[in-house]
CSV table of C-alpha atoms in Angstrom, one decimal:
chain,number,residue,atom,x,y,z
A,1,VAL,CA,78.4,-193.7,38.3
A,2,ASN,CA,77.0,-190.2,39.5
A,3,ASP,CA,73.8,-189.4,40.6
A,4,ASN,CA,73.3,-188.0,37.5
A,5,GLY,CA,73.4,-191.2,36.0
A,6,ASP,CA,76.6,-190.2,33.8
A,7,ILE,CA,78.9,-192.5,33.6
A,8,PHE,CA,83.4,-192.2,34.1
A,9,ILE,CA,85.8,-194.5,32.6
A,10,GLY,CA,89.6,-194.5,33.3
A,11,THR,CA,91.2,-195.9,30.5
A,12,GLY,CA,94.4,-196.6,29.4
A,13,GLY,CA,96.7,-199.6,27.5
A,14,VAL,CA,99.9,-200.4,25.5
A,15,ASN,CA,99.1,-198.0,22.4
A,16,VAL,CA,96.2,-197.1,23.4
A,17,THR,CA,95.9,-193.0,24.5
A,18,GLY,CA,95.0,-192.6,28.5
A,19,GLY,CA,92.2,-190.9,29.8
A,20,VAL,CA,88.9,-190.1,31.5
A,21,TYR,CA,85.7,-190.8,29.2
A,22,ARG,CA,82.5,-189.6,30.0
A,23,SER,CA,78.8,-190.6,29.2
A,24,THR,CA,75.8,-188.6,30.1
A,25,ASP,CA,73.4,-191.1,27.9
A,26,ASN,CA,73.4,-193.9,29.5
A,27,ALA,CA,76.7,-195.2,27.4
A,28,GLN,CA,75.6,-194.4,23.9
A,29,THR,CA,78.1,-191.5,23.4
A,30,TRP,CA,81.1,-190.6,25.4
A,31,ASP,CA,83.5,-187.9,25.6
A,32,PHE,CA,86.7,-188.0,26.8
A,33,VAL,CA,87.4,-185.3,29.0
A,34,TYR,CA,90.7,-185.9,30.4
A,35,ASN,CA,93.9,-187.2,27.9
A,36,LEU,CA,96.7,-188.8,30.2
A,37,GLY,CA,98.6,-189.6,27.0
A,38,ASP,CA,100.6,-193.0,27.1
A,39,PHE,CA,99.5,-194.0,30.7
A,40,GLY,CA,96.8,-195.1,32.2
A,41,PHE,CA,94.1,-194.5,34.9
A,42,LEU,CA,94.1,-197.8,37.1
A,43,SER,CA,91.2,-196.1,40.0
A,44,ILE,CA,87.9,-194.6,39.8
A,45,ASP,CA,85.6,-192.9,42.3
A,46,ILE,CA,83.3,-190.5,43.4
A,47,SER,CA,82.2,-188.6,46.5
A,48,PRO,CA,78.6,-188.5,47.5
A,49,GLN,CA,79.1,-184.3,46.2
A,50,GLY,CA,80.4,-185.1,42.8
A,51,ASP,CA,84.1,-184.6,42.7
A,52,ILE,CA,85.6,-186.9,41.0
A,53,PHE,CA,89.2,-188.1,42.3
A,54,VAL,CA,90.6,-190.9,39.4
A,55,GLY,CA,94.6,-192.1,39.8
A,56,SER,CA,97.2,-193.2,37.5
A,57,ASN,CA,100.3,-195.3,36.9
A,58,LYS,CA,102.4,-192.2,35.6
A,59,GLY,CA,104.5,-190.9,38.3
A,60,HIS,CA,104.6,-187.3,40.3
A,61,ASP,CA,101.5,-186.4,38.4
A,62,LYS,CA,99.2,-189.3,39.1
A,63,PHE,CA,95.8,-188.0,41.4
A,64,PHE,CA,93.5,-185.8,39.7
A,65,LYS,CA,90.2,-184.3,41.3
A,66,SER,CA,87.0,-182.5,38.9
A,67,SER,CA,84.4,-180.7,41.0
A,68,ASP,CA,82.5,-179.6,37.8
A,69,ASN,CA,81.2,-183.1,36.3
A,70,GLY,CA,84.9,-183.7,34.1
A,71,ASP,CA,84.8,-180.9,32.2
A,72,SER,CA,88.4,-179.6,33.9
A,73,TRP,CA,90.5,-181.2,36.1
A,74,GLN,CA,93.1,-180.0,38.9
A,75,GLU,CA,95.9,-182.2,40.5
A,76,ILE,CA,96.1,-182.8,44.1
A,77,LEU,CA,99.9,-184.2,45.1
A,78,LEU,CA,100.3,-187.2,46.8
A,79,PRO,CA,102.7,-187.4,49.6
A,80,ASP,CA,106.5,-187.9,48.7
A,81,TYR,CA,106.5,-191.2,49.6
A,82,THR,CA,104.2,-192.2,46.7
A,83,LEU,CA,106.4,-190.6,43.8
A,84,ALA,CA,107.5,-194.0,41.8
A,85,ALA,CA,103.7,-195.5,43.1
A,86,ASN,CA,100.8,-196.7,40.8
A,87,VAL,CA,97.2,-194.8,42.4
A,88,MET,CA,95.7,-198.5,42.8
A,89,LYS,CA,92.2,-197.8,44.9
A,90,ILE,CA,90.0,-194.5,46.1
A,91,LEU,CA,87.8,-194.6,48.0
A,92,ALA,CA,85.7,-191.5,48.6
A,93,ILE,CA,84.2,-190.7,51.2
A,94,SER,CA,83.7,-187.2,51.0
A,95,SER,CA,84.6,-184.3,48.7
A,96,ASP,CA,87.3,-183.6,51.9
A,97,THR,CA,88.1,-187.0,53.3
A,98,VAL,CA,89.4,-189.6,50.4
A,99,PHE,CA,91.5,-192.7,51.1
A,100,VAL,CA,94.1,-193.4,48.2
A,101,SER,CA,95.9,-197.1,48.4
A,102,THR,CA,99.1,-196.9,46.7
A,103,TRP,CA,102.2,-199.7,45.4
A,104,GLY,CA,105.0,-198.4,44.7
A,105,PHE,CA,107.9,-200.4,47.1
A,106,SER,CA,105.3,-201.4,49.4
A,107,ALA,CA,101.5,-201.1,49.8
A,108,GLN,CA,100.6,-197.7,51.2
A,109,LEU,CA,97.6,-197.0,52.1
A,110,ASN,CA,96.5,-192.7,52.6
A,111,ARG,CA,93.5,-190.8,53.6
A,112,THR,CA,93.2,-187.1,53.6
A,113,TYR,CA,90.7,-185.1,55.8
A,114,ASP,CA,90.6,-181.9,54.0
A,115,GLY,CA,90.9,-182.1,49.9
A,116,GLY,CA,94.3,-183.1,49.9
A,117,LEU,CA,96.2,-180.3,51.3
A,118,THR,CA,97.2,-182.7,54.2
A,119,TRP,CA,97.7,-186.9,54.0
A,120,ASP,CA,97.8,-189.5,57.3
A,121,SER,CA,100.2,-192.4,56.4
A,122,ILE,CA,97.5,-194.9,57.9
A,123,ILE,CA,99.4,-198.1,56.6
A,124,GLY,CA,102.7,-198.8,55.4
A,125,GLY,CA,106.1,-199.2,55.3
A,126,GLU,CA,108.3,-203.0,55.5
A,127,ASN,CA,105.6,-205.5,56.6
A,128,HIS,CA,103.9,-205.1,53.1
A,129,ILE,CA,106.3,-205.2,51.3
A,130,GLY,CA,105.5,-206.6,47.6
A,131,GLU,CA,101.7,-206.3,48.0
A,132,TYR,CA,99.1,-203.5,47.8
A,133,VAL,CA,95.8,-202.0,49.1
A,134,SER,CA,93.4,-203.7,46.7
A,135,ASP,CA,89.8,-202.2,48.6
A,136,ILE,CA,88.7,-200.8,51.2
A,137,ILE,CA,85.2,-200.4,52.7
A,138,ILE,CA,83.8,-198.9,56.0
A,139,ASN,CA,80.8,-201.1,57.5
A,140,ASP,CA,78.3,-199.5,59.7
A,141,GLU,CA,79.4,-199.4,62.8
A,142,GLY,CA,82.6,-197.7,61.7
A,143,ILE,CA,84.7,-201.0,61.1
A,144,ILE,CA,87.4,-199.9,58.2
A,145,TYR,CA,88.5,-203.6,56.2
A,146,VAL,CA,90.7,-203.5,53.2
A,147,SER,CA,91.7,-206.7,51.7
A,148,TYR,CA,95.6,-206.9,50.1
A,149,VAL,CA,96.6,-208.3,47.2
A,150,GLY,CA,100.8,-210.2,47.3
A,151,TYR,CA,102.9,-211.2,45.0
A,152,THR,CA,106.6,-212.0,46.7
A,153,GLY,CA,106.2,-214.2,49.4
A,154,ALA,CA,104.4,-216.1,52.1
A,155,ASP,CA,101.7,-214.2,54.8
A,156,GLN,CA,100.6,-211.7,52.7
A,157,GLY,CA,97.4,-211.0,51.3
A,158,GLY,CA,94.1,-211.0,53.2
A,159,VAL,CA,91.7,-208.8,55.4
A,160,PHE,CA,92.5,-207.0,58.1
A,161,TYR,CA,89.9,-204.4,59.8
A,162,SER,CA,90.4,-201.1,62.5
A,163,GLU,CA,88.2,-200.4,64.9
A,164,ASP,CA,89.8,-197.0,65.6
A,165,ASN,CA,89.5,-195.4,62.8
A,166,GLY,CA,93.0,-196.2,61.1
A,167,ILE,CA,95.0,-196.3,64.0
A,168,THR,CA,95.3,-199.9,64.9
A,169,TRP,CA,94.7,-202.6,62.5
A,170,GLN,CA,94.0,-206.6,63.3
A,171,TYR,CA,94.1,-210.0,61.2
A,172,SER,CA,90.6,-210.9,59.6
A,173,GLY,CA,91.5,-213.8,58.0
A,174,LEU,CA,92.1,-215.2,54.9
A,175,ILE,CA,96.0,-214.6,55.4
A,176,ASN,CA,98.2,-215.3,52.2
A,177,HIS,CA,94.8,-215.4,49.1
A,178,MET,CA,95.1,-212.3,46.4
A,179,ILE,CA,91.7,-210.7,48.0
A,180,THR,CA,91.1,-208.2,44.9
A,181,SER,CA,88.0,-207.4,46.0
A,182,LEU,CA,85.6,-206.4,49.0
A,183,ASP,CA,81.6,-205.6,49.6
A,184,LEU,CA,78.9,-205.2,51.6
A,185,ASN,CA,75.5,-206.7,52.2
A,186,SER,CA,72.5,-204.9,53.3
A,187,GLU,CA,72.5,-207.4,57.0
A,188,GLY,CA,76.2,-206.6,57.2
A,189,ASP,CA,78.1,-209.7,55.7
A,190,ILE,CA,81.3,-209.4,54.1
A,191,PHE,CA,81.9,-211.0,50.9
A,192,ALA,CA,86.1,-211.4,49.6
A,193,GLY,CA,87.1,-212.4,45.9
A,194,CYS,CA,90.4,-213.8,45.9
A,195,TRP,CA,92.5,-214.4,42.5
A,196,GLY,CA,94.7,-216.9,43.8
A,197,GLY,CA,97.1,-218.0,47.0
A,198,VAL,CA,100.4,-217.2,47.8
A,199,ALA,CA,101.3,-220.9,48.4
A,200,SER,CA,99.6,-223.4,46.0
A,201,ASP,CA,96.7,-224.4,48.4
A,202,GLU,CA,95.3,-221.7,49.2
A,203,TRP,CA,92.4,-221.9,46.9
A,204,PRO,CA,91.3,-218.9,44.7
A,205,GLY,CA,87.2,-218.3,45.0
A,206,LEU,CA,84.6,-216.1,47.1
A,207,TYR,CA,84.7,-216.3,51.2
A,208,VAL,CA,82.1,-214.9,53.1
A,209,LEU,CA,82.0,-213.2,57.2
A,210,ARG,CA,78.9,-213.1,58.6
A,211,ASN,CA,77.8,-210.4,60.2
A,212,GLY,CA,78.9,-210.7,63.8
A,213,GLU,CA,81.3,-214.4,62.8
A,214,THR,CA,84.6,-214.6,63.7
A,215,ILE,CA,85.7,-217.3,60.9
A,216,TRP,CA,85.8,-217.3,57.1
A,217,ASP,CA,83.2,-219.1,55.0
A,218,THR,CA,83.4,-220.3,51.6
A,219,LEU,CA,81.2,-220.0,49.5
A,220,ILE,CA,82.6,-221.2,46.1
A,221,ALA,CA,86.4,-222.7,45.2
A,222,SER,CA,88.4,-221.9,42.7
A,223,PRO,CA,87.2,-219.0,39.8
A,224,GLN,CA,90.1,-216.3,39.8
A,225,ILE,CA,87.8,-213.9,40.6
A,226,GLY,CA,88.3,-209.7,39.4
A,227,ASP,CA,86.1,-208.0,41.3
A,228,VAL,CA,82.6,-208.5,42.9
A,229,ALA,CA,79.5,-206.4,42.8
A,230,ILE,CA,75.8,-206.8,45.5
A,231,ASN,CA,73.4,-204.9,43.8
A,232,SER,CA,70.1,-203.7,46.2
A,233,ASP,CA,68.1,-207.2,46.2
A,234,GLY,CA,71.1,-208.8,47.4
A,235,TYR,CA,72.2,-210.8,44.9
A,236,ILE,CA,75.8,-211.5,44.2
A,237,PHE,CA,78.1,-210.4,41.2
A,238,PHE,CA,81.7,-211.8,40.2
A,239,THR,CA,84.0,-211.3,37.5
A,240,SER,CA,86.1,-214.0,36.9
A,241,GLN,CA,89.1,-215.7,35.2
A,242,TRP,CA,88.3,-218.8,35.2
A,243,PRO,CA,85.0,-219.3,34.6
A,244,LEU,CA,85.7,-216.2,31.7
A,245,GLY,CA,82.8,-213.8,32.7
A,246,VAL,CA,80.2,-213.4,35.1
A,247,SER,CA,78.4,-215.3,38.1
A,248,ARG,CA,75.5,-214.7,39.7
A,249,SER,CA,73.9,-216.1,43.1
A,250,MET,CA,70.1,-214.9,43.8
A,251,ASP,CA,70.0,-217.2,47.1
A,252,ASN,CA,72.7,-215.2,49.1
A,253,GLY,CA,76.2,-217.8,47.6
A,254,GLU,CA,74.3,-220.7,48.0
A,255,THR,CA,74.7,-221.0,44.3
A,256,PHE,CA,76.0,-219.9,41.7
A,257,GLU,CA,75.5,-219.2,37.8
A,258,LEU,CA,78.2,-218.0,34.8
A,259,ILE,CA,75.3,-215.2,32.9
A,260,ASN,CA,77.9,-214.8,30.0
A,261,GLU,CA,75.4,-214.6,27.2
A,262,GLY,CA,75.7,-211.8,25.2
A,263,LEU,CA,79.8,-211.5,26.2
A,264,PRO,CA,82.7,-210.9,24.9
A,265,PRO,CA,85.4,-213.8,25.2
A,266,GLY,CA,87.8,-213.0,28.0
A,267,TYR,CA,88.8,-212.0,31.1
A,268,HIS,CA,85.9,-209.4,33.1
A,269,ASN,CA,87.6,-207.3,35.6
A,270,ASN,CA,85.4,-204.2,36.6
A,271,ILE,CA,82.1,-204.5,37.9
A,272,VAL,CA,79.5,-201.4,38.2
A,273,PHE,CA,75.8,-200.8,39.0
A,274,ASP,CA,74.0,-197.7,37.8
A,275,ASN,CA,71.4,-195.6,39.2
A,276,ASP,CA,69.0,-198.3,37.6
A,277,GLU,CA,71.4,-201.5,38.9
A,278,TYR,CA,72.2,-202.1,35.1
A,279,LEU,CA,75.4,-203.8,35.1
A,280,TYR,CA,78.7,-202.4,33.2
A,281,ALA,CA,81.3,-205.6,32.4
A,282,THR,CA,84.8,-204.5,31.2
A,283,SER,CA,87.0,-206.7,29.5
A,284,GLY,CA,90.6,-205.4,27.7
A,285,ASP,CA,88.9,-203.3,25.4
A,286,ASN,CA,85.4,-204.0,25.9
A,287,LEU,CA,82.6,-202.0,27.8
A,288,SER,CA,79.3,-204.4,28.0
A,289,ARG,CA,76.0,-203.9,29.7
A,290,SER,CA,73.0,-206.3,31.0
A,291,ILE,CA,70.2,-206.2,28.4
A,292,ASN,CA,67.9,-205.6,32.0
A,293,THR,CA,68.1,-204.4,35.3
A,294,THR,CA,69.4,-206.9,37.6
A,295,VAL,CA,66.8,-206.6,40.5
A,296,SER,CA,63.2,-207.6,40.5
A,297,ILE,CA,64.1,-211.0,38.8
A,298,SER,CA,61.7,-213.9,39.3
A,299,GLU,CA,62.7,-216.2,41.4
A,300,GLN,CA,61.7,-218.9,38.9
A,301,GLU,CA,65.1,-218.5,37.7
A,302,ILE,CA,66.6,-220.6,41.2
A,303,ASN,CA,63.6,-222.6,41.4
A,304,THR,CA,64.6,-226.6,40.3
A,305,GLU,CA,61.0,-227.8,41.5
A,306,THR,CA,60.0,-226.4,38.1
A,307,ALA,CA,62.9,-226.8,36.1
A,308,PHE,CA,66.5,-228.9,36.2
A,309,ILE,CA,69.0,-230.7,33.3
A,310,LYS,CA,70.6,-233.7,33.8
A,311,VAL,CA,73.5,-233.8,31.9
A,312,SER,CA,74.8,-237.9,30.9
A,313,PRO,CA,77.6,-239.2,30.7
A,314,ASN,CA,79.9,-236.8,32.6
A,315,PRO,CA,82.8,-237.2,31.2
A,316,ALA,CA,81.1,-237.4,27.8
A,317,THR,CA,82.7,-238.9,24.2
A,318,THR,CA,81.0,-238.9,21.6
A,319,VAL,CA,77.1,-238.1,22.6
A,320,LEU,CA,75.7,-236.0,25.2
A,321,THR,CA,72.4,-236.6,26.4
A,322,ILE,CA,70.8,-233.8,28.4
A,323,THR,CA,67.5,-234.2,30.1
A,324,TYR,CA,65.1,-231.0,30.2
A,325,LYS,CA,61.9,-231.3,32.9
A,326,SER,CA,59.7,-228.0,33.4
A,327,THR,CA,56.3,-227.3,33.8
A,328,LYS,CA,56.5,-223.3,33.5
A,329,LEU,CA,58.9,-221.9,30.8
A,330,THR,CA,58.2,-220.4,27.5
A,331,ASN,CA,60.8,-220.8,25.3
A,332,PRO,CA,63.7,-222.7,26.6
A,333,ASN,CA,67.0,-223.4,25.1
A,334,ILE,CA,70.2,-225.0,25.6
A,335,SER,CA,73.6,-224.4,24.5
A,336,ILE,CA,77.2,-225.0,25.4
A,337,LEU,CA,79.8,-222.5,26.6
A,338,ASN,CA,84.2,-223.3,26.3
A,339,THR,CA,86.1,-222.2,29.1
A,340,GLU,CA,86.7,-218.4,27.0
A,341,GLY,CA,82.9,-218.3,27.5
A,342,LYS,CA,82.0,-218.5,24.0
A,343,MET,CA,78.8,-219.8,22.6
A,344,VAL,CA,80.0,-223.0,20.8
A,345,TYR,CA,76.4,-224.7,20.6
A,346,LYS,CA,72.5,-224.1,20.6
A,347,GLN,CA,69.3,-225.1,20.6
A,348,GLY,CA,66.0,-224.3,21.2
A,349,PHE,CA,62.8,-226.6,22.4
A,350,LYS,CA,59.3,-226.8,23.0
A,351,PRO,CA,59.4,-227.7,26.8
A,352,ASP,CA,55.9,-229.0,26.4
A,353,ASN,CA,56.6,-232.6,24.4
A,354,GLN,CA,61.1,-232.2,23.9
A,355,ARG,CA,62.1,-234.1,27.3
A,356,GLU,CA,65.7,-235.2,25.8
A,357,ILE,CA,68.1,-233.6,23.6
A,358,CYS,CA,71.2,-235.4,22.2
A,359,ILE,CA,73.5,-233.2,21.2
A,360,ASP,CA,76.9,-234.7,19.0
A,361,ILE,CA,79.4,-233.6,20.5
A,362,SER,CA,82.8,-235.6,18.4
A,363,SER,CA,84.1,-232.2,17.1
A,364,PHE,CA,84.5,-230.7,20.2
A,365,ILE,CA,87.7,-229.9,21.0
A,366,ASN,CA,88.8,-231.9,24.4
A,367,GLY,CA,88.1,-229.4,27.5
A,368,VAL,CA,85.8,-228.8,30.4
A,369,TYR,CA,82.4,-226.8,29.2
A,370,VAL,CA,79.2,-225.9,30.9
A,371,VAL,CA,75.0,-226.8,30.0
A,372,VAL,CA,73.5,-223.5,29.9
A,373,LEU,CA,69.5,-224.0,30.3
A,374,SER,CA,67.9,-220.2,29.4
A,375,ASP,CA,64.6,-219.7,28.4
A,376,GLU,CA,64.8,-216.2,26.8
A,377,SER,CA,67.1,-213.7,28.4
A,378,ARG,CA,66.8,-216.0,31.2
A,379,ILE,CA,69.8,-218.4,33.1
A,380,ILE,CA,67.8,-220.8,34.9
A,381,GLU,CA,70.8,-223.3,35.3
A,382,THR,CA,73.9,-224.7,35.0
A,383,GLU,CA,76.5,-227.4,34.8
A,384,LYS,CA,79.8,-228.0,34.8
A,385,ILE,CA,80.8,-231.1,31.4
A,386,ILE,CA,84.2,-232.3,30.6
A,387,ILE,CA,84.7,-234.1,27.1
A,388,SER,CA,87.1,-236.4,26.4
A,389,ASN,CA,86.4,-238.5,22.6
């Protein structure tokens, strides 16, 4: 999303024409502004000056730039050693200074200071065979952090940093973790989303390196995270393959909740905020936008003194009993989601005189579900349950 609020999205897939789409009316209509044919765009970024950079999985001609809001495009040549590589991540500091991560035989991170006329390789070589740089962030002190996803063996993945503008690199943590996304909050804390581990005992989930600390802490284990985004209120959002969909924390990672109502089923990957901080999420061929802006959400949503649910028994067999307490909610609902994020049950009730709800689950398929207490469009609390009948 650029400073004018125009939205750009890169596409591509099996039997689908790849390219770039642009919307100038908040995703109501789309213009197809670049046709890549049988290939797809894997990465996109916009510089503060408005230049759009896109990278693809095509062979030689795979990195492009537009300086007129997508009306025309020019190819930018990458170094010869990236010929067979895919462009995995772009970070456009300015129209001239751009980082480009490519993945072929090994991870490469290239940087240009002159808009792509010349390039320096700041990461690459035999030390990173079978992995790629998945994300790049730079903090207020100018320290560069990069994350890796690795597939071929031990001692891959993790987070590294450079204090000398990419000349040398030091290990920060999370080795053997497939780190898909990095983000910073206003306090200088760094968050790392992990899809999985190279070793069986390395858990996926969300990790944080607090400002001034040297050890990464686990905020939530087990979600296979695809992307992480933090809004101006400091609320943390992530997509995951399990649980499917989008999760949110409004207390700096102390607790998380699913916010899946209205989303199509399936694994959601990329998320991004527009200029009004509505949240966009991709899933397969779908692009979704939050109904409400993500900022200035009432703290009542996480105030367990005014609303909570107790689910019993857990595991459950034939009947699920939900005990509810509230003093402020106006139009609460109880819903149950399966592991694909699909709603399999929903019931509204009157908070003043209904404190217990009994649900017949004898026809439910055995497995893990999530019970959600919501009030109109707001999710108040979630509880994971197991049904075994």
